[in-house]
mmCIF file with all atom_site columns, C-alpha atoms in Angstrom:
data_model
loop_
_atom_site.group_PDB
_atom_site.id
_atom_site.type_symbol
_atom_site.label_atom_id
_atom_site.label_alt_id
_atom_site.label_comp_id
_atom_site.label_asym_id
_atom_site.label_entity_id
_atom_site.label_seq_id
_atom_site.pdbx_PDB_ins_code
_atom_site.Cartn_x
_atom_site.Cartn_y
_atom_site.Cartn_z
_atom_site.occupancy
_atom_site.B_iso_or_equiv
_atom_site.pdbx_formal_charge
_atom_site.auth_seq_id
_atom_site.auth_comp_id
_atom_site.auth_asym_id
_atom_site.auth_atom_id
_atom_site.pdbx_PDB_model_num
ATOM 1   C CA . UNK G 1 1   ? -64.139 -152.434 0.847   1.00 92.00 ? 30  UNK G CA 1
ATOM 2   C CA . UNK G 1 2   ? -62.036 -151.172 -2.051  1.00 95.00 ? 31  UNK G CA 1
ATOM 3   C CA . UNK G 1 3   ? -61.039 -148.029 -0.145  1.00 94.00 ? 32  UNK G CA 1
ATOM 4   C CA . UNK G 1 4   ? -59.855 -150.192 2.765   1.00 94.00 ? 33  UNK G CA 1
ATOM 5   C CA . UNK G 1 5   ? -58.014 -152.537 0.394   1.00 95.00 ? 34  UNK G CA 1
ATOM 6   C CA . UNK G 1 6   ? -56.195 -149.576 -1.174  1.00 95.00 ? 35  UNK G CA 1
ATOM 7   C CA . UNK G 1 7   ? -54.590 -148.890 2.213   1.00 93.00 ? 36  UNK G CA 1
ATOM 8   C CA . UNK G 1 8   ? -52.920 -152.315 2.138   1.00 95.00 ? 37  UNK G CA 1
ATOM 9   C CA . UNK G 1 9   ? -51.492 -152.135 -1.391  1.00 97.00 ? 38  UNK G CA 1
ATOM 10  C CA . UNK G 1 10  ? -47.752 -152.522 -1.732  1.00 94.00 ? 39  UNK G CA 1
ATOM 11  C CA . UNK G 1 11  ? -45.211 -150.402 -3.559  1.00 96.00 ? 40  UNK G CA 1
ATOM 12  C CA . UNK G 1 12  ? -46.001 -152.237 -6.811  1.00 97.00 ? 41  UNK G CA 1
ATOM 13  C CA . UNK G 1 13  ? -49.203 -150.152 -7.110  1.00 98.00 ? 42  UNK G CA 1
ATOM 14  C CA . UNK G 1 14  ? -49.209 -146.590 -8.406  1.00 97.00 ? 43  UNK G CA 1
ATOM 15  C CA . UNK G 1 15  ? -51.965 -144.015 -7.949  1.00 97.00 ? 44  UNK G CA 1
ATOM 16  C CA . UNK G 1 16  ? -52.693 -142.995 -11.548 1.00 97.00 ? 45  UNK G CA 1
ATOM 17  C CA . UNK G 1 17  ? -55.720 -140.822 -10.721 1.00 97.00 ? 46  UNK G CA 1
ATOM 18  C CA . UNK G 1 18  ? -57.515 -139.937 -7.477  1.00 97.00 ? 47  UNK G CA 1
ATOM 19  C CA . UNK G 1 19  ? -58.292 -143.240 -5.700  1.00 97.00 ? 48  UNK G CA 1
ATOM 20  C CA . UNK G 1 20  ? -57.290 -145.241 -8.817  1.00 98.00 ? 49  UNK G CA 1
ATOM 21  C CA . UNK G 1 21  ? -54.414 -147.622 -8.190  1.00 98.00 ? 50  UNK G CA 1
ATOM 22  C CA . UNK G 1 22  ? -52.853 -149.782 -10.902 1.00 98.00 ? 51  UNK G CA 1
ATOM 23  C CA . UNK G 1 23  ? -50.135 -152.385 -10.610 1.00 98.00 ? 52  UNK G CA 1
ATOM 24  C CA . UNK G 1 24  ? -46.945 -151.211 -12.300 1.00 98.00 ? 53  UNK G CA 1
ATOM 25  C CA . UNK G 1 25  ? -47.292 -154.023 -14.887 1.00 98.00 ? 54  UNK G CA 1
ATOM 26  C CA . UNK G 1 26  ? -50.847 -153.038 -15.886 1.00 98.00 ? 55  UNK G CA 1
ATOM 27  C CA . UNK G 1 27  ? -51.237 -151.629 -19.394 1.00 98.00 ? 56  UNK G CA 1
ATOM 28  C CA . UNK G 1 28  ? -53.804 -148.844 -19.606 1.00 98.00 ? 57  UNK G CA 1
ATOM 29  C CA . UNK G 1 29  ? -54.792 -147.097 -22.824 1.00 98.00 ? 58  UNK G CA 1
ATOM 30  C CA . UNK G 1 30  ? -54.631 -143.305 -22.707 1.00 97.00 ? 59  UNK G CA 1
ATOM 31  C CA . UNK G 1 31  ? -58.218 -143.171 -23.966 1.00 97.00 ? 60  UNK G CA 1
ATOM 32  C CA . UNK G 1 32  ? -59.568 -145.165 -21.000 1.00 98.00 ? 61  UNK G CA 1
ATOM 33  C CA . UNK G 1 33  ? -61.695 -143.275 -18.489 1.00 98.00 ? 62  UNK G CA 1
ATOM 34  C CA . UNK G 1 34  ? -61.253 -144.503 -14.914 1.00 98.00 ? 63  UNK G CA 1
ATOM 35  C CA . UNK G 1 35  ? -62.901 -143.108 -11.785 1.00 98.00 ? 64  UNK G CA 1
ATOM 36  C CA . UNK G 1 36  ? -62.011 -144.283 -8.285  1.00 97.00 ? 65  UNK G CA 1
ATOM 37  C CA . UNK G 1 37  ? -62.124 -146.065 -6.121  1.00 98.00 ? 66  UNK G CA 1
ATOM 38  C CA . UNK G 1 38  ? -60.538 -148.650 -8.350  1.00 98.00 ? 67  UNK G CA 1
ATOM 39  C CA . UNK G 1 39  ? -57.750 -151.203 -8.150  1.00 98.00 ? 68  UNK G CA 1
ATOM 40  C CA . UNK G 1 40  ? -56.263 -152.670 -11.329 1.00 98.00 ? 69  UNK G CA 1
ATOM 41  C CA . UNK G 1 41  ? -54.218 -155.824 -10.859 1.00 98.00 ? 70  UNK G CA 1
ATOM 42  C CA . UNK G 1 42  ? -50.935 -157.139 -12.143 1.00 98.00 ? 71  UNK G CA 1
ATOM 43  C CA . UNK G 1 43  ? -50.589 -157.681 -15.921 1.00 98.00 ? 72  UNK G CA 1
ATOM 44  C CA . UNK G 1 44  ? -54.124 -156.460 -16.560 1.00 98.00 ? 73  UNK G CA 1
ATOM 45  C CA . UNK G 1 45  ? -54.884 -154.667 -19.815 1.00 98.00 ? 74  UNK G CA 1
ATOM 46  C CA . UNK G 1 46  ? -57.358 -151.791 -19.959 1.00 98.00 ? 75  UNK G CA 1
ATOM 47  C CA . UNK G 1 47  ? -57.981 -151.148 -23.645 1.00 98.00 ? 76  UNK G CA 1
ATOM 48  C CA . UNK G 1 48  ? -59.060 -148.223 -25.818 1.00 96.00 ? 77  UNK G CA 1
ATOM 49  C CA . UNK G 1 49  ? -62.112 -146.295 -24.579 1.00 97.00 ? 78  UNK G CA 1
ATOM 50  C CA . UNK G 1 50  ? -62.787 -148.552 -21.598 1.00 98.00 ? 79  UNK G CA 1
ATOM 51  C CA . UNK G 1 51  ? -65.066 -146.731 -19.127 1.00 98.00 ? 80  UNK G CA 1
ATOM 52  C CA . UNK G 1 52  ? -64.590 -147.684 -15.475 1.00 98.00 ? 81  UNK G CA 1
ATOM 53  C CA . UNK G 1 53  ? -67.075 -145.730 -13.369 1.00 97.00 ? 82  UNK G CA 1
ATOM 54  C CA . UNK G 1 54  ? -65.759 -146.535 -9.904  1.00 93.00 ? 83  UNK G CA 1
ATOM 55  C CA . UNK G 1 55  ? -66.023 -149.165 -7.213  1.00 97.00 ? 84  UNK G CA 1
ATOM 56  C CA . UNK G 1 56  ? -64.103 -151.579 -9.399  1.00 98.00 ? 85  UNK G CA 1
ATOM 57  C CA . UNK G 1 57  ? -61.760 -154.284 -8.186  1.00 98.00 ? 86  UNK G CA 1
ATOM 58  C CA . UNK G 1 58  ? -60.022 -155.817 -11.196 1.00 98.00 ? 87  UNK G CA 1
ATOM 59  C CA . UNK G 1 59  ? -57.785 -158.834 -10.648 1.00 98.00 ? 88  UNK G CA 1
ATOM 60  C CA . UNK G 1 60  ? -54.557 -160.037 -12.232 1.00 98.00 ? 89  UNK G CA 1
ATOM 61  C CA . UNK G 1 61  ? -54.221 -160.855 -15.938 1.00 98.00 ? 90  UNK G CA 1
ATOM 62  C CA . UNK G 1 62  ? -57.620 -159.417 -16.872 1.00 98.00 ? 91  UNK G CA 1
ATOM 63  C CA . UNK G 1 63  ? -58.716 -157.750 -20.102 1.00 98.00 ? 92  UNK G CA 1
ATOM 64  C CA . UNK G 1 64  ? -61.155 -154.837 -20.000 1.00 98.00 ? 93  UNK G CA 1
ATOM 65  C CA . UNK G 1 65  ? -61.671 -154.055 -23.605 1.00 96.00 ? 94  UNK G CA 1
ATOM 66  C CA . UNK G 1 66  ? -62.696 -151.559 -26.189 1.00 95.00 ? 95  UNK G CA 1
ATOM 67  C CA . UNK G 1 67  ? -65.771 -149.596 -25.152 1.00 95.00 ? 96  UNK G CA 1
ATOM 68  C CA . UNK G 1 68  ? -66.444 -151.840 -22.156 1.00 98.00 ? 97  UNK G CA 1
ATOM 69  C CA . UNK G 1 69  ? -68.134 -150.174 -19.182 1.00 98.00 ? 98  UNK G CA 1
ATOM 70  C CA . UNK G 1 70  ? -67.670 -151.331 -15.583 1.00 98.00 ? 99  UNK G CA 1
ATOM 71  C CA . UNK G 1 71  ? -69.423 -150.057 -12.444 1.00 98.00 ? 100 UNK G CA 1
ATOM 72  C CA . UNK G 1 72  ? -69.537 -151.558 -8.940  1.00 98.00 ? 101 UNK G CA 1
ATOM 73  C CA . UNK G 1 73  ? -67.758 -154.759 -9.952  1.00 98.00 ? 102 UNK G CA 1
ATOM 74  C CA . UNK G 1 74  ? -65.387 -157.423 -8.791  1.00 98.00 ? 103 UNK G CA 1
ATOM 75  C CA . UNK G 1 75  ? -63.468 -159.144 -11.563 1.00 98.00 ? 104 UNK G CA 1
ATOM 76  C CA . UNK G 1 76  ? -61.437 -162.065 -10.284 1.00 98.00 ? 105 UNK G CA 1
ATOM 77  C CA . UNK G 1 77  ? -58.138 -163.040 -11.942 1.00 98.00 ? 106 UNK G CA 1
ATOM 78  C CA . UNK G 1 78  ? -57.995 -163.750 -15.688 1.00 98.00 ? 107 UNK G CA 1
ATOM 79  C CA . UNK G 1 79  ? -61.464 -162.337 -16.437 1.00 98.00 ? 108 UNK G CA 1
ATOM 80  C CA . UNK G 1 80  ? -61.996 -161.161 -19.998 1.00 98.00 ? 109 UNK G CA 1
ATOM 81  C CA . UNK G 1 81  ? -64.572 -158.548 -20.930 1.00 98.00 ? 110 UNK G CA 1
ATOM 82  C CA . UNK G 1 82  ? -62.818 -157.641 -24.172 1.00 97.00 ? 111 UNK G CA 1
ATOM 83  C CA . UNK G 1 83  ? -65.233 -155.571 -26.257 1.00 94.00 ? 112 UNK G CA 1
ATOM 84  C CA . UNK G 1 84  ? -68.493 -153.667 -26.064 1.00 97.00 ? 113 UNK G CA 1
ATOM 85  C CA . UNK G 1 85  ? -69.612 -155.121 -22.723 1.00 98.00 ? 114 UNK G CA 1
ATOM 86  C CA . UNK G 1 86  ? -71.575 -153.551 -19.878 1.00 98.00 ? 115 UNK G CA 1
ATOM 87  C CA . UNK G 1 87  ? -70.890 -155.025 -16.437 1.00 98.00 ? 116 UNK G CA 1
ATOM 88  C CA . UNK G 1 88  ? -72.740 -153.267 -13.627 1.00 97.00 ? 117 UNK G CA 1
ATOM 89  C CA . UNK G 1 89  ? -73.120 -154.315 -9.984  1.00 98.00 ? 118 UNK G CA 1
ATOM 90  C CA . UNK G 1 90  ? -71.694 -157.741 -10.819 1.00 98.00 ? 119 UNK G CA 1
ATOM 91  C CA . UNK G 1 91  ? -69.125 -160.332 -9.753  1.00 98.00 ? 120 UNK G CA 1
ATOM 92  C CA . UNK G 1 92  ? -67.239 -162.336 -12.384 1.00 98.00 ? 121 UNK G CA 1
ATOM 93  C CA . UNK G 1 93  ? -65.311 -165.396 -11.210 1.00 98.00 ? 122 UNK G CA 1
ATOM 94  C CA . UNK G 1 94  ? -61.807 -166.506 -12.111 1.00 98.00 ? 123 UNK G CA 1
ATOM 95  C CA . UNK G 1 95  ? -61.327 -166.962 -15.896 1.00 98.00 ? 124 UNK G CA 1
ATOM 96  C CA . UNK G 1 96  ? -64.875 -165.825 -16.721 1.00 98.00 ? 125 UNK G CA 1
ATOM 97  C CA . UNK G 1 97  ? -65.300 -164.501 -20.269 1.00 98.00 ? 126 UNK G CA 1
ATOM 98  C CA . UNK G 1 98  ? -67.991 -162.340 -21.872 1.00 98.00 ? 127 UNK G CA 1
ATOM 99  C CA . UNK G 1 99  ? -68.370 -162.397 -25.641 1.00 98.00 ? 128 UNK G CA 1
ATOM 100 C CA . UNK G 1 100 ? -68.649 -159.161 -27.594 1.00 98.00 ? 129 UNK G CA 1
ATOM 101 C CA . UNK G 1 101 ? -71.715 -157.089 -26.804 1.00 98.00 ? 130 UNK G CA 1
ATOM 102 C CA . UNK G 1 102 ? -72.772 -159.038 -23.708 1.00 98.00 ? 131 UNK G CA 1
ATOM 103 C CA . UNK G 1 103 ? -74.662 -157.029 -21.092 1.00 98.00 ? 132 UNK G CA 1
ATOM 104 C CA . UNK G 1 104 ? -74.889 -157.731 -17.359 1.00 98.00 ? 133 UNK G CA 1
ATOM 105 C CA . UNK G 1 105 ? -78.085 -155.785 -16.791 1.00 97.00 ? 134 UNK G CA 1
ATOM 106 C CA . UNK G 1 106 ? -78.473 -154.470 -13.264 1.00 97.00 ? 135 UNK G CA 1
ATOM 107 C CA . UNK G 1 107 ? -81.755 -152.565 -13.091 1.00 96.00 ? 136 UNK G CA 1
ATOM 108 C CA . UNK G 1 108 ? -85.278 -153.910 -13.497 1.00 93.00 ? 137 UNK G CA 1
ATOM 109 C CA . UNK G 1 109 ? -87.576 -151.830 -15.663 1.00 90.00 ? 138 UNK G CA 1
ATOM 110 C CA . UNK G 1 110 ? -90.394 -151.975 -13.093 1.00 93.00 ? 139 UNK G CA 1
ATOM 111 C CA . UNK G 1 111 ? -88.246 -150.293 -10.414 1.00 88.00 ? 140 UNK G CA 1
ATOM 112 C CA . UNK G 1 112 ? -88.735 -153.100 -7.874  1.00 95.00 ? 141 UNK G CA 1
ATOM 113 C CA . UNK G 1 113 ? -85.845 -154.674 -5.948  1.00 97.00 ? 142 UNK G CA 1
ATOM 114 C CA . UNK G 1 114 ? -84.015 -157.493 -7.724  1.00 97.00 ? 143 UNK G CA 1
ATOM 115 C CA . UNK G 1 115 ? -84.972 -161.063 -6.795  1.00 96.00 ? 144 UNK G CA 1
ATOM 116 C CA . UNK G 1 116 ? -82.676 -163.969 -7.642  1.00 96.00 ? 145 UNK G CA 1
ATOM 117 C CA . UNK G 1 117 ? -84.929 -166.699 -9.035  1.00 94.00 ? 146 UNK G CA 1
ATOM 118 C CA . UNK G 1 118 ? -83.536 -170.166 -8.228  1.00 92.00 ? 147 UNK G CA 1
ATOM 119 C CA . UNK G 1 119 ? -85.040 -173.187 -6.472  1.00 93.00 ? 148 UNK G CA 1
ATOM 120 C CA . UNK G 1 120 ? -86.349 -170.615 -4.029  1.00 95.00 ? 149 UNK G CA 1
ATOM 121 C CA . UNK G 1 121 ? -86.650 -166.912 -4.712  1.00 96.00 ? 150 UNK G CA 1
ATOM 122 C CA . UNK G 1 122 ? -83.961 -164.890 -2.955  1.00 96.00 ? 151 UNK G CA 1
ATOM 123 C CA . UNK G 1 123 ? -84.947 -161.262 -2.426  1.00 97.00 ? 152 UNK G CA 1
ATOM 124 C CA . UNK G 1 124 ? -81.892 -158.991 -2.489  1.00 97.00 ? 153 UNK G CA 1
ATOM 125 C CA . UNK G 1 125 ? -83.726 -155.882 -1.266  1.00 97.00 ? 154 UNK G CA 1
ATOM 126 C CA . UNK G 1 126 ? -81.476 -153.995 -3.687  1.00 97.00 ? 155 UNK G CA 1
ATOM 127 C CA . UNK G 1 127 ? -82.603 -151.906 -6.618  1.00 96.00 ? 156 UNK G CA 1
ATOM 128 C CA . UNK G 1 128 ? -79.457 -152.771 -8.597  1.00 97.00 ? 157 UNK G CA 1
ATOM 129 C CA . UNK G 1 129 ? -77.915 -156.245 -8.839  1.00 98.00 ? 158 UNK G CA 1
ATOM 130 C CA . UNK G 1 130 ? -76.185 -157.462 -11.964 1.00 98.00 ? 159 UNK G CA 1
ATOM 131 C CA . UNK G 1 131 ? -74.875 -160.953 -12.636 1.00 98.00 ? 160 UNK G CA 1
ATOM 132 C CA . UNK G 1 132 ? -72.830 -163.345 -10.549 1.00 98.00 ? 161 UNK G CA 1
ATOM 133 C CA . UNK G 1 133 ? -70.660 -165.653 -12.657 1.00 98.00 ? 162 UNK G CA 1
ATOM 134 C CA . UNK G 1 134 ? -68.681 -168.579 -11.328 1.00 98.00 ? 163 UNK G CA 1
ATOM 135 C CA . UNK G 1 135 ? -65.178 -169.560 -12.345 1.00 98.00 ? 164 UNK G CA 1
ATOM 136 C CA . UNK G 1 136 ? -64.621 -170.397 -16.031 1.00 98.00 ? 165 UNK G CA 1
ATOM 137 C CA . UNK G 1 137 ? -68.066 -169.236 -17.184 1.00 98.00 ? 166 UNK G CA 1
ATOM 138 C CA . UNK G 1 138 ? -68.001 -168.494 -20.910 1.00 98.00 ? 167 UNK G CA 1
ATOM 139 C CA . UNK G 1 139 ? -70.818 -166.306 -22.223 1.00 98.00 ? 168 UNK G CA 1
ATOM 140 C CA . UNK G 1 140 ? -71.288 -166.013 -25.981 1.00 98.00 ? 169 UNK G CA 1
ATOM 141 C CA . UNK G 1 141 ? -71.617 -162.805 -27.968 1.00 98.00 ? 170 UNK G CA 1
ATOM 142 C CA . UNK G 1 142 ? -74.657 -160.539 -27.680 1.00 98.00 ? 171 UNK G CA 1
ATOM 143 C CA . UNK G 1 143 ? -76.138 -162.120 -24.561 1.00 98.00 ? 172 UNK G CA 1
ATOM 144 C CA . UNK G 1 144 ? -78.200 -160.305 -21.942 1.00 98.00 ? 173 UNK G CA 1
ATOM 145 C CA . UNK G 1 145 ? -77.912 -161.445 -18.339 1.00 98.00 ? 174 UNK G CA 1
ATOM 146 C CA . UNK G 1 146 ? -80.945 -159.950 -16.636 1.00 97.00 ? 175 UNK G CA 1
ATOM 147 C CA . UNK G 1 147 ? -80.683 -158.481 -13.119 1.00 98.00 ? 176 UNK G CA 1
ATOM 148 C CA . UNK G 1 148 ? -79.879 -161.142 -10.532 1.00 98.00 ? 177 UNK G CA 1
ATOM 149 C CA . UNK G 1 149 ? -78.728 -163.816 -12.979 1.00 98.00 ? 178 UNK G CA 1
ATOM 150 C CA . UNK G 1 150 ? -76.392 -166.406 -11.444 1.00 98.00 ? 179 UNK G CA 1
ATOM 151 C CA . UNK G 1 151 ? -74.330 -168.729 -13.638 1.00 98.00 ? 180 UNK G CA 1
ATOM 152 C CA . UNK G 1 152 ? -72.445 -171.532 -11.893 1.00 98.00 ? 181 UNK G CA 1
ATOM 153 C CA . UNK G 1 153 ? -68.830 -172.433 -12.659 1.00 98.00 ? 182 UNK G CA 1
ATOM 154 C CA . UNK G 1 154 ? -67.757 -174.179 -15.862 1.00 98.00 ? 183 UNK G CA 1
ATOM 155 C CA . UNK G 1 155 ? -70.939 -173.156 -17.702 1.00 98.00 ? 184 UNK G CA 1
ATOM 156 C CA . UNK G 1 156 ? -71.076 -172.075 -21.341 1.00 98.00 ? 185 UNK G CA 1
ATOM 157 C CA . UNK G 1 157 ? -73.870 -169.835 -22.621 1.00 98.00 ? 186 UNK G CA 1
ATOM 158 C CA . UNK G 1 158 ? -74.817 -169.812 -26.308 1.00 98.00 ? 187 UNK G CA 1
ATOM 159 C CA . UNK G 1 159 ? -74.610 -166.503 -28.207 1.00 98.00 ? 188 UNK G CA 1
ATOM 160 C CA . UNK G 1 160 ? -77.721 -164.304 -28.470 1.00 98.00 ? 189 UNK G CA 1
ATOM 161 C CA . UNK G 1 161 ? -79.229 -165.728 -25.291 1.00 98.00 ? 190 UNK G CA 1
ATOM 162 C CA . UNK G 1 162 ? -81.202 -163.838 -22.651 1.00 98.00 ? 191 UNK G CA 1
ATOM 163 C CA . UNK G 1 163 ? -80.958 -165.328 -19.176 1.00 98.00 ? 192 UNK G CA 1
ATOM 164 C CA . UNK G 1 164 ? -82.832 -164.788 -15.924 1.00 95.00 ? 193 UNK G CA 1
ATOM 165 C CA . UNK G 1 165 ? -82.441 -166.992 -12.857 1.00 96.00 ? 194 UNK G CA 1
ATOM 166 C CA . UNK G 1 166 ? -79.825 -169.506 -11.714 1.00 97.00 ? 195 UNK G CA 1
ATOM 167 C CA . UNK G 1 167 ? -77.981 -171.771 -14.156 1.00 97.00 ? 196 UNK G CA 1
#
């Protein structure tokens, strides 16, 4: 999807590395490591030592912070993952925010496919699935969102919480 989307980008996007396109207003620290395919939106800030491992679609006005790692993600507009976060195989809705040290875990320790546990179990048939966060979700510092966690819009999560299921 990201590779196809790259083909439709306008002149406001610059290829800064192979298959890595950033809007001309994006601010990217020299110490950031970014592997494509990746699109970085308008007015987005990629801070010191951010590690973007590919397959990343990062919206407008986002913050990807110090020592934050992204892989196989969609970050909608105004998402903030400002420091020491891991976000793998996840989707974060508009204005979602992760407190420092929050992890979107994407791999079960037993090696089985991820199941989303809600009113009914939803098998994904995928070995790796991170978190899906709705718009304006605010997750406190040092939380762990276990594989397949879904948090609905306008939800706040207390710091130091471990979640599994649908909230």
